[in-house]
PDB file of C-alpha atoms and ligand atoms in Angstrom:
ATOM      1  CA  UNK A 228     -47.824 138.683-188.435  1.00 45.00           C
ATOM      2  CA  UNK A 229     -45.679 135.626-189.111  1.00 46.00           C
ATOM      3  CA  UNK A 230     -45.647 133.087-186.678  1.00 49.00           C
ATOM      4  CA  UNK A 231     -42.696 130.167-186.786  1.00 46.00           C
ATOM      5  CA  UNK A 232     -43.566 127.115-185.615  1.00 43.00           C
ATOM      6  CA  UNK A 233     -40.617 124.699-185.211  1.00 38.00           C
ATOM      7  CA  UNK A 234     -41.465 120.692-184.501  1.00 37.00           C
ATOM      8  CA  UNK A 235     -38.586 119.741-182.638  1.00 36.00           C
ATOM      9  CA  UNK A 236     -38.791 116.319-183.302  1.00 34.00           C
ATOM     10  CA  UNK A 237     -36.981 114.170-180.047  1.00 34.00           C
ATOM     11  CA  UNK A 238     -35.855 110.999-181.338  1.00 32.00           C
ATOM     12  CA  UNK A 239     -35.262 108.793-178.374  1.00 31.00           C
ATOM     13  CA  UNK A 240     -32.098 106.374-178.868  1.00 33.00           C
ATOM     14  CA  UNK A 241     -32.291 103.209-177.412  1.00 35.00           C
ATOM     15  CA  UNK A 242     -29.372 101.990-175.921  1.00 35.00           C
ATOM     16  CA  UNK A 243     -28.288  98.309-176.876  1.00 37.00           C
ATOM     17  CA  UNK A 244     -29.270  96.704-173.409  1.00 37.00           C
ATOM     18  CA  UNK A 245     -29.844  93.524-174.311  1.00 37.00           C
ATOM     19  CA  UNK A 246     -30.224  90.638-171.941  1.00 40.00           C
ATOM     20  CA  UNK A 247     -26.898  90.506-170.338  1.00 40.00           C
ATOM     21  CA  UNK A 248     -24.718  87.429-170.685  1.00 43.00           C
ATOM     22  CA  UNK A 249     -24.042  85.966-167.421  1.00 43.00           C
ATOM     23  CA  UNK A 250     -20.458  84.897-167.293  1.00 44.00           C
ATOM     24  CA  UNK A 251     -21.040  82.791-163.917  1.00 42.00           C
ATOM     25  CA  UNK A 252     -22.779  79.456-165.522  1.00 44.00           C
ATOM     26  CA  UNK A 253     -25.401  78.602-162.960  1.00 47.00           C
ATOM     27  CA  UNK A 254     -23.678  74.437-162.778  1.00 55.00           C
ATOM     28  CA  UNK A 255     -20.422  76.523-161.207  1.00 81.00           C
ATOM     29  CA  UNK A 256     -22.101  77.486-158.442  1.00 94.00           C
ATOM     30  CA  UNK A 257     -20.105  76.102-155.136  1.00 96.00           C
ATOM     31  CA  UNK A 258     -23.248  75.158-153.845  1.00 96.00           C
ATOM     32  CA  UNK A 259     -23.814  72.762-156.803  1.00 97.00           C
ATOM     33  CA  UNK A 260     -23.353  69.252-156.914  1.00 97.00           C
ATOM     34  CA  UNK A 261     -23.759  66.821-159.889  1.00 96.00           C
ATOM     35  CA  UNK A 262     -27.336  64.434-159.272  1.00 95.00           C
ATOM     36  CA  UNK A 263     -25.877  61.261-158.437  1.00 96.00           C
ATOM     37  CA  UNK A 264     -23.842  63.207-155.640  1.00 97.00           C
ATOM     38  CA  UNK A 265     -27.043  64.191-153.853  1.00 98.00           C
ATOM     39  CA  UNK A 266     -28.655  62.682-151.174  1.00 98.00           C
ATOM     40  CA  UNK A 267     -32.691  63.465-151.508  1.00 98.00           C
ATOM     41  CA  UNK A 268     -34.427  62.085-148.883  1.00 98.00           C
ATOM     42  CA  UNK A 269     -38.203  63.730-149.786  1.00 98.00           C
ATOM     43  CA  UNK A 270     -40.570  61.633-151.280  1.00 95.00           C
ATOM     44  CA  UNK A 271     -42.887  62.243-154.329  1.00 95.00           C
ATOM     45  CA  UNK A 272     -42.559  64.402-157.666  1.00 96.00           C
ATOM     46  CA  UNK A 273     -41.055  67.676-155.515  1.00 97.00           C
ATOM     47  CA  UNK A 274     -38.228  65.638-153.817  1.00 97.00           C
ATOM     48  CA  UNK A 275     -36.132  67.825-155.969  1.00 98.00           C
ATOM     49  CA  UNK A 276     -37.033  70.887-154.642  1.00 98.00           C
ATOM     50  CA  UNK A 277     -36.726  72.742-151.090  1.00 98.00           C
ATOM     51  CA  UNK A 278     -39.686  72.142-148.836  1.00 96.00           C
ATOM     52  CA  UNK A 279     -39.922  76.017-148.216  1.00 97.00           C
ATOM     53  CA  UNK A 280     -38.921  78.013-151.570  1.00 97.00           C
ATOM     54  CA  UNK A 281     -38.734  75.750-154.025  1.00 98.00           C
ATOM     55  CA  UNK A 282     -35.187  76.036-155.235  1.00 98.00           C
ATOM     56  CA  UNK A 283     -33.244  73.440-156.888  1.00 98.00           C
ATOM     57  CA  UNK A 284     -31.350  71.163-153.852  1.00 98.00           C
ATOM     58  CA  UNK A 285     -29.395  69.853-156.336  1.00 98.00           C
ATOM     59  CA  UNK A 286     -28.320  73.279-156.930  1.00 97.00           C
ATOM     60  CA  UNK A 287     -27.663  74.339-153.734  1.00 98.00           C
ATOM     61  CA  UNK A 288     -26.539  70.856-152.013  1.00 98.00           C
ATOM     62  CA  UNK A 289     -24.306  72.135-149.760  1.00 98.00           C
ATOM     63  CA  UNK A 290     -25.997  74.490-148.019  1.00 98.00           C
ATOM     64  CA  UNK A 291     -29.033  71.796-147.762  1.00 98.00           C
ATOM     65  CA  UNK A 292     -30.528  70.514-144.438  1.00 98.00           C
ATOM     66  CA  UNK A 293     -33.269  68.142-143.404  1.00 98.00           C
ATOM     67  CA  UNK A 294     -35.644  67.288-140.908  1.00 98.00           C
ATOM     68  CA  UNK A 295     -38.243  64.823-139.910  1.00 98.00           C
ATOM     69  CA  UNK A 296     -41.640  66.639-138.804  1.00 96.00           C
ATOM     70  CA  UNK A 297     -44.809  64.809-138.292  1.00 93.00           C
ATOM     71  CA  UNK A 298     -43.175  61.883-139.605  1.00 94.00           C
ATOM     72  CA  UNK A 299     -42.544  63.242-142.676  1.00 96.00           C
ATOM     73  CA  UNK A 300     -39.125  63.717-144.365  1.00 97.00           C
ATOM     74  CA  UNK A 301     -38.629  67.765-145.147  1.00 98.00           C
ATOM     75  CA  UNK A 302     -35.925  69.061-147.498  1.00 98.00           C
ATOM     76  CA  UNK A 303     -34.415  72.612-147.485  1.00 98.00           C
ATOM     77  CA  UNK A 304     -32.036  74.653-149.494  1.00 98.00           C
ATOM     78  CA  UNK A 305     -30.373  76.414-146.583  1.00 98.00           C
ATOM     79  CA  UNK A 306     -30.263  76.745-142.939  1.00 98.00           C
ATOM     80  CA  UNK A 307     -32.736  79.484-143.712  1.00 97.00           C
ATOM     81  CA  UNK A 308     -35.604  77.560-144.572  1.00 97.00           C
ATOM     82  CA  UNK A 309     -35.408  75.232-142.365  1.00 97.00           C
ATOM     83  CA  UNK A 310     -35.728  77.840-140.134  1.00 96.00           C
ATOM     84  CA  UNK A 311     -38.683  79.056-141.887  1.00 95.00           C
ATOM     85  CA  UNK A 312     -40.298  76.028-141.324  1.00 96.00           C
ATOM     86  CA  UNK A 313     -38.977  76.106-136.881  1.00 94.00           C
ATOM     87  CA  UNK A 314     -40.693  79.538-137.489  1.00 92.00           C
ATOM     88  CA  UNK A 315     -43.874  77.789-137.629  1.00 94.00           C
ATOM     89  CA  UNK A 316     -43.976  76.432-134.191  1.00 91.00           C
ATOM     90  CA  UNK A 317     -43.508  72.253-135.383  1.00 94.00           C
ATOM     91  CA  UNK A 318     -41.689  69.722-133.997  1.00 94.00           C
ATOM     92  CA  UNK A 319     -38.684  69.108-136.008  1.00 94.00           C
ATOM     93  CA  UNK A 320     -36.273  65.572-135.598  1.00 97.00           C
ATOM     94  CA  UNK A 321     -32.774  64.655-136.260  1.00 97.00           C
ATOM     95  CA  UNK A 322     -32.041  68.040-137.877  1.00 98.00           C
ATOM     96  CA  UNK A 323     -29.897  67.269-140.288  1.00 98.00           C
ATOM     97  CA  UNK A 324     -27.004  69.407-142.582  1.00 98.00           C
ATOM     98  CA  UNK A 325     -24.631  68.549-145.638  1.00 98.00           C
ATOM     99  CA  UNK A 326     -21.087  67.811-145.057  1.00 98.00           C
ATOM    100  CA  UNK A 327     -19.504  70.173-147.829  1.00 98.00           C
ATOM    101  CA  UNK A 328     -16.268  67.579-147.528  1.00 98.00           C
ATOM    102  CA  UNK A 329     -17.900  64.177-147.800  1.00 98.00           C
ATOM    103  CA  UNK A 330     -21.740  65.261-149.475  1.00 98.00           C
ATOM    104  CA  UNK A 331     -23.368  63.125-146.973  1.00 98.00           C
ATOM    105  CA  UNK A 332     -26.265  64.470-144.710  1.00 98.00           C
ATOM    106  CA  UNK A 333     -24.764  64.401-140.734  1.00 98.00           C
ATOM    107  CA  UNK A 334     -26.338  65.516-137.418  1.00 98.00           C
ATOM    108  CA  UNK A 335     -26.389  69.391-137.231  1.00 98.00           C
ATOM    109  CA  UNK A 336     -25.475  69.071-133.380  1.00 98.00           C
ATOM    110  CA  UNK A 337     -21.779  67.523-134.875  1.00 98.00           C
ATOM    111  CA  UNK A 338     -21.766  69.722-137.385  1.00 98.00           C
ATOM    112  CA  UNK A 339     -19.094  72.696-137.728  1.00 98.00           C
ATOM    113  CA  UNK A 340     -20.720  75.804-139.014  1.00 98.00           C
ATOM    114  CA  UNK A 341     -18.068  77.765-140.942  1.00 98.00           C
ATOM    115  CA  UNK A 342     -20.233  81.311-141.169  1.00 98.00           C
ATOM    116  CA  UNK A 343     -19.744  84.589-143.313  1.00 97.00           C
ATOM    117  CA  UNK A 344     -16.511  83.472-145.646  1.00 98.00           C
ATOM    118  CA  UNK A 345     -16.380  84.278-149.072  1.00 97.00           C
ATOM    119  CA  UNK A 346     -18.273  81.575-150.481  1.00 96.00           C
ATOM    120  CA  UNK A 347     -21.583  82.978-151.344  1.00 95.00           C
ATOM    121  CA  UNK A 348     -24.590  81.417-149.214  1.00 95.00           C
ATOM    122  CA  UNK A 349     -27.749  80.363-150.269  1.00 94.00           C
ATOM    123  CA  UNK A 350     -31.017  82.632-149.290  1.00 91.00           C
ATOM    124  CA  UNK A 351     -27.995  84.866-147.633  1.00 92.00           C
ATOM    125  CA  UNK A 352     -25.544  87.214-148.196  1.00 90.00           C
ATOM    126  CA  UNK A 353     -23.811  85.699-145.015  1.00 95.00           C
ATOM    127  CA  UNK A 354     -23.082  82.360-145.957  1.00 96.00           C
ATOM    128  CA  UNK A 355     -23.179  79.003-144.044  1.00 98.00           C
ATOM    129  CA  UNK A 356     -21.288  76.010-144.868  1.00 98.00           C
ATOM    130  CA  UNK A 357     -21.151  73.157-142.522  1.00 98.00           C
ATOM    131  CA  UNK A 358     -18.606  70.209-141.825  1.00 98.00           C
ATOM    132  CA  UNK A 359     -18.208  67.016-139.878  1.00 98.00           C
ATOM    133  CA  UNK A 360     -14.545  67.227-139.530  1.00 98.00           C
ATOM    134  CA  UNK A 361     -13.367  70.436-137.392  1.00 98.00           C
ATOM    135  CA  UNK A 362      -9.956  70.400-139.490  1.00 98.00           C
ATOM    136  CA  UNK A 363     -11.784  70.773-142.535  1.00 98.00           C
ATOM    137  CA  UNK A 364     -13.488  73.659-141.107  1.00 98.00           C
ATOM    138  CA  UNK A 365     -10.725  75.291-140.390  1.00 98.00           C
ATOM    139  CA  UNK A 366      -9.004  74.220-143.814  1.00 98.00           C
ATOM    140  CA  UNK A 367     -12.402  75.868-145.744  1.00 98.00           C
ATOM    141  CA  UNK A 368     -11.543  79.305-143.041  1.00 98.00           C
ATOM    142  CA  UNK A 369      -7.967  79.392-144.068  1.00 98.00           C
ATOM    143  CA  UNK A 370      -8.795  79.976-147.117  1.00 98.00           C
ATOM    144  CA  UNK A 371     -12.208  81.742-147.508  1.00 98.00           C
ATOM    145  CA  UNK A 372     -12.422  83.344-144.377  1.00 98.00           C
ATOM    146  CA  UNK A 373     -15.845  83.500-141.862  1.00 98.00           C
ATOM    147  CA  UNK A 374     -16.481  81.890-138.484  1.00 98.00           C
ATOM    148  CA  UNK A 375     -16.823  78.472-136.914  1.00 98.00           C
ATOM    149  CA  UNK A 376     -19.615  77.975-134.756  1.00 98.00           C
ATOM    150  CA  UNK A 377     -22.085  75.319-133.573  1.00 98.00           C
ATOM    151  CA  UNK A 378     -25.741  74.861-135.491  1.00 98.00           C
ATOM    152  CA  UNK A 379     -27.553  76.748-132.108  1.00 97.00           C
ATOM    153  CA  UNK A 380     -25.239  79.991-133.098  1.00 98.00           C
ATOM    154  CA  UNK A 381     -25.565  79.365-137.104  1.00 98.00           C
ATOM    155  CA  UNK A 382     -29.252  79.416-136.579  1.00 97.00           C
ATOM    156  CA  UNK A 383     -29.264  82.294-134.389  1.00 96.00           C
ATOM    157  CA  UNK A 384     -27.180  84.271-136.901  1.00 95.00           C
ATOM    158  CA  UNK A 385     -29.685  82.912-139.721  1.00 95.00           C
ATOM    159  CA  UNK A 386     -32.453  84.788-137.501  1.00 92.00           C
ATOM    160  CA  UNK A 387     -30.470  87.687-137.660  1.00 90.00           C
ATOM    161  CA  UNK A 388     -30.251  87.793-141.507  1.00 84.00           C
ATOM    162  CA  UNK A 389     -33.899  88.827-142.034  1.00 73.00           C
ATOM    163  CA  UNK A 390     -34.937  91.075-139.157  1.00 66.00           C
TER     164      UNK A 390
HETATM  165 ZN1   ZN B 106     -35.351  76.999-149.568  1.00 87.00          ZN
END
């Protein structure tokens, strides 16, 4: 009796995946602004870096806010983690945003919150870009699209993004 035994031998092909090239360089992002254009108002070694996450606030300038709690000067990337940091039950004053138009820090309460246009947010996919001027605003919906609102509504709708 003859058995045949046949070794099928499976050779496994590995695709090319290597790391991917990112065409987008990270210093394009809209959110970016060079150094000297940023206000930072923390103190210490971490003044760079959002009070919550940890990202970059150069990097993501123009969706930054800031806030005074327990005396202490906070930073944030976003309207999100600030309110993170609200979530936590403190006692947060003269909330502040970036202008996207001038780069200076304003009150949020004068602020116009230009909400879900096609410039990609920061800890969002429904971004939040705010603005002193209301004719700005409207400039920045023209052409990107989204929805003006006050900070009470922008925060609201920040809520929204993570339940
Ligand atoms: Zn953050």
């Amino acid at each position: 009796m003859f058995k045949i035994f046949t070794t099928v031998v499976v050779a496994l092909l590995m695709l090319g995946c290597g790391p991917e090239k990112n065409p987008h360089v990270k210093s394009g992002m809209f959110q970016s602004v060079s150094e000297n254009e940023a206000t930072l108002v923390q103190e210490g070694p971490d003044k760079r870096y959002c009070d919550r996450c940890g990202m970059d606030l150069v990097k993501f300038y123009k969706t930054s806010h800031s806030a005074t709690v327990d005396g202490e000067k906070h930073q944030y990337c976003s309207i999100h983690c600030l309110e993170d940091h609200l979530g936590d039950g403190v006692t947060v004053k003269n909330p502040q945003v970036v202008d996207v138009e001038s780069l200076k820090f304003i009150d949020v309460n004068k602020a116009y919150y230009v909400v879900g246009s096609k410039k990609r947010g920061t800890m969002s996919r429904v971004s939040k870009y705010a603005f002193a001027n209301e004719e700005m605003a409207r400039k920045f919906q023209e052409k990107y699209g989204g929805e003006i609102m006050d900070f009470t509504n922008a925060l609201e709708r920040a809520k929204e993004d993570f339940r």
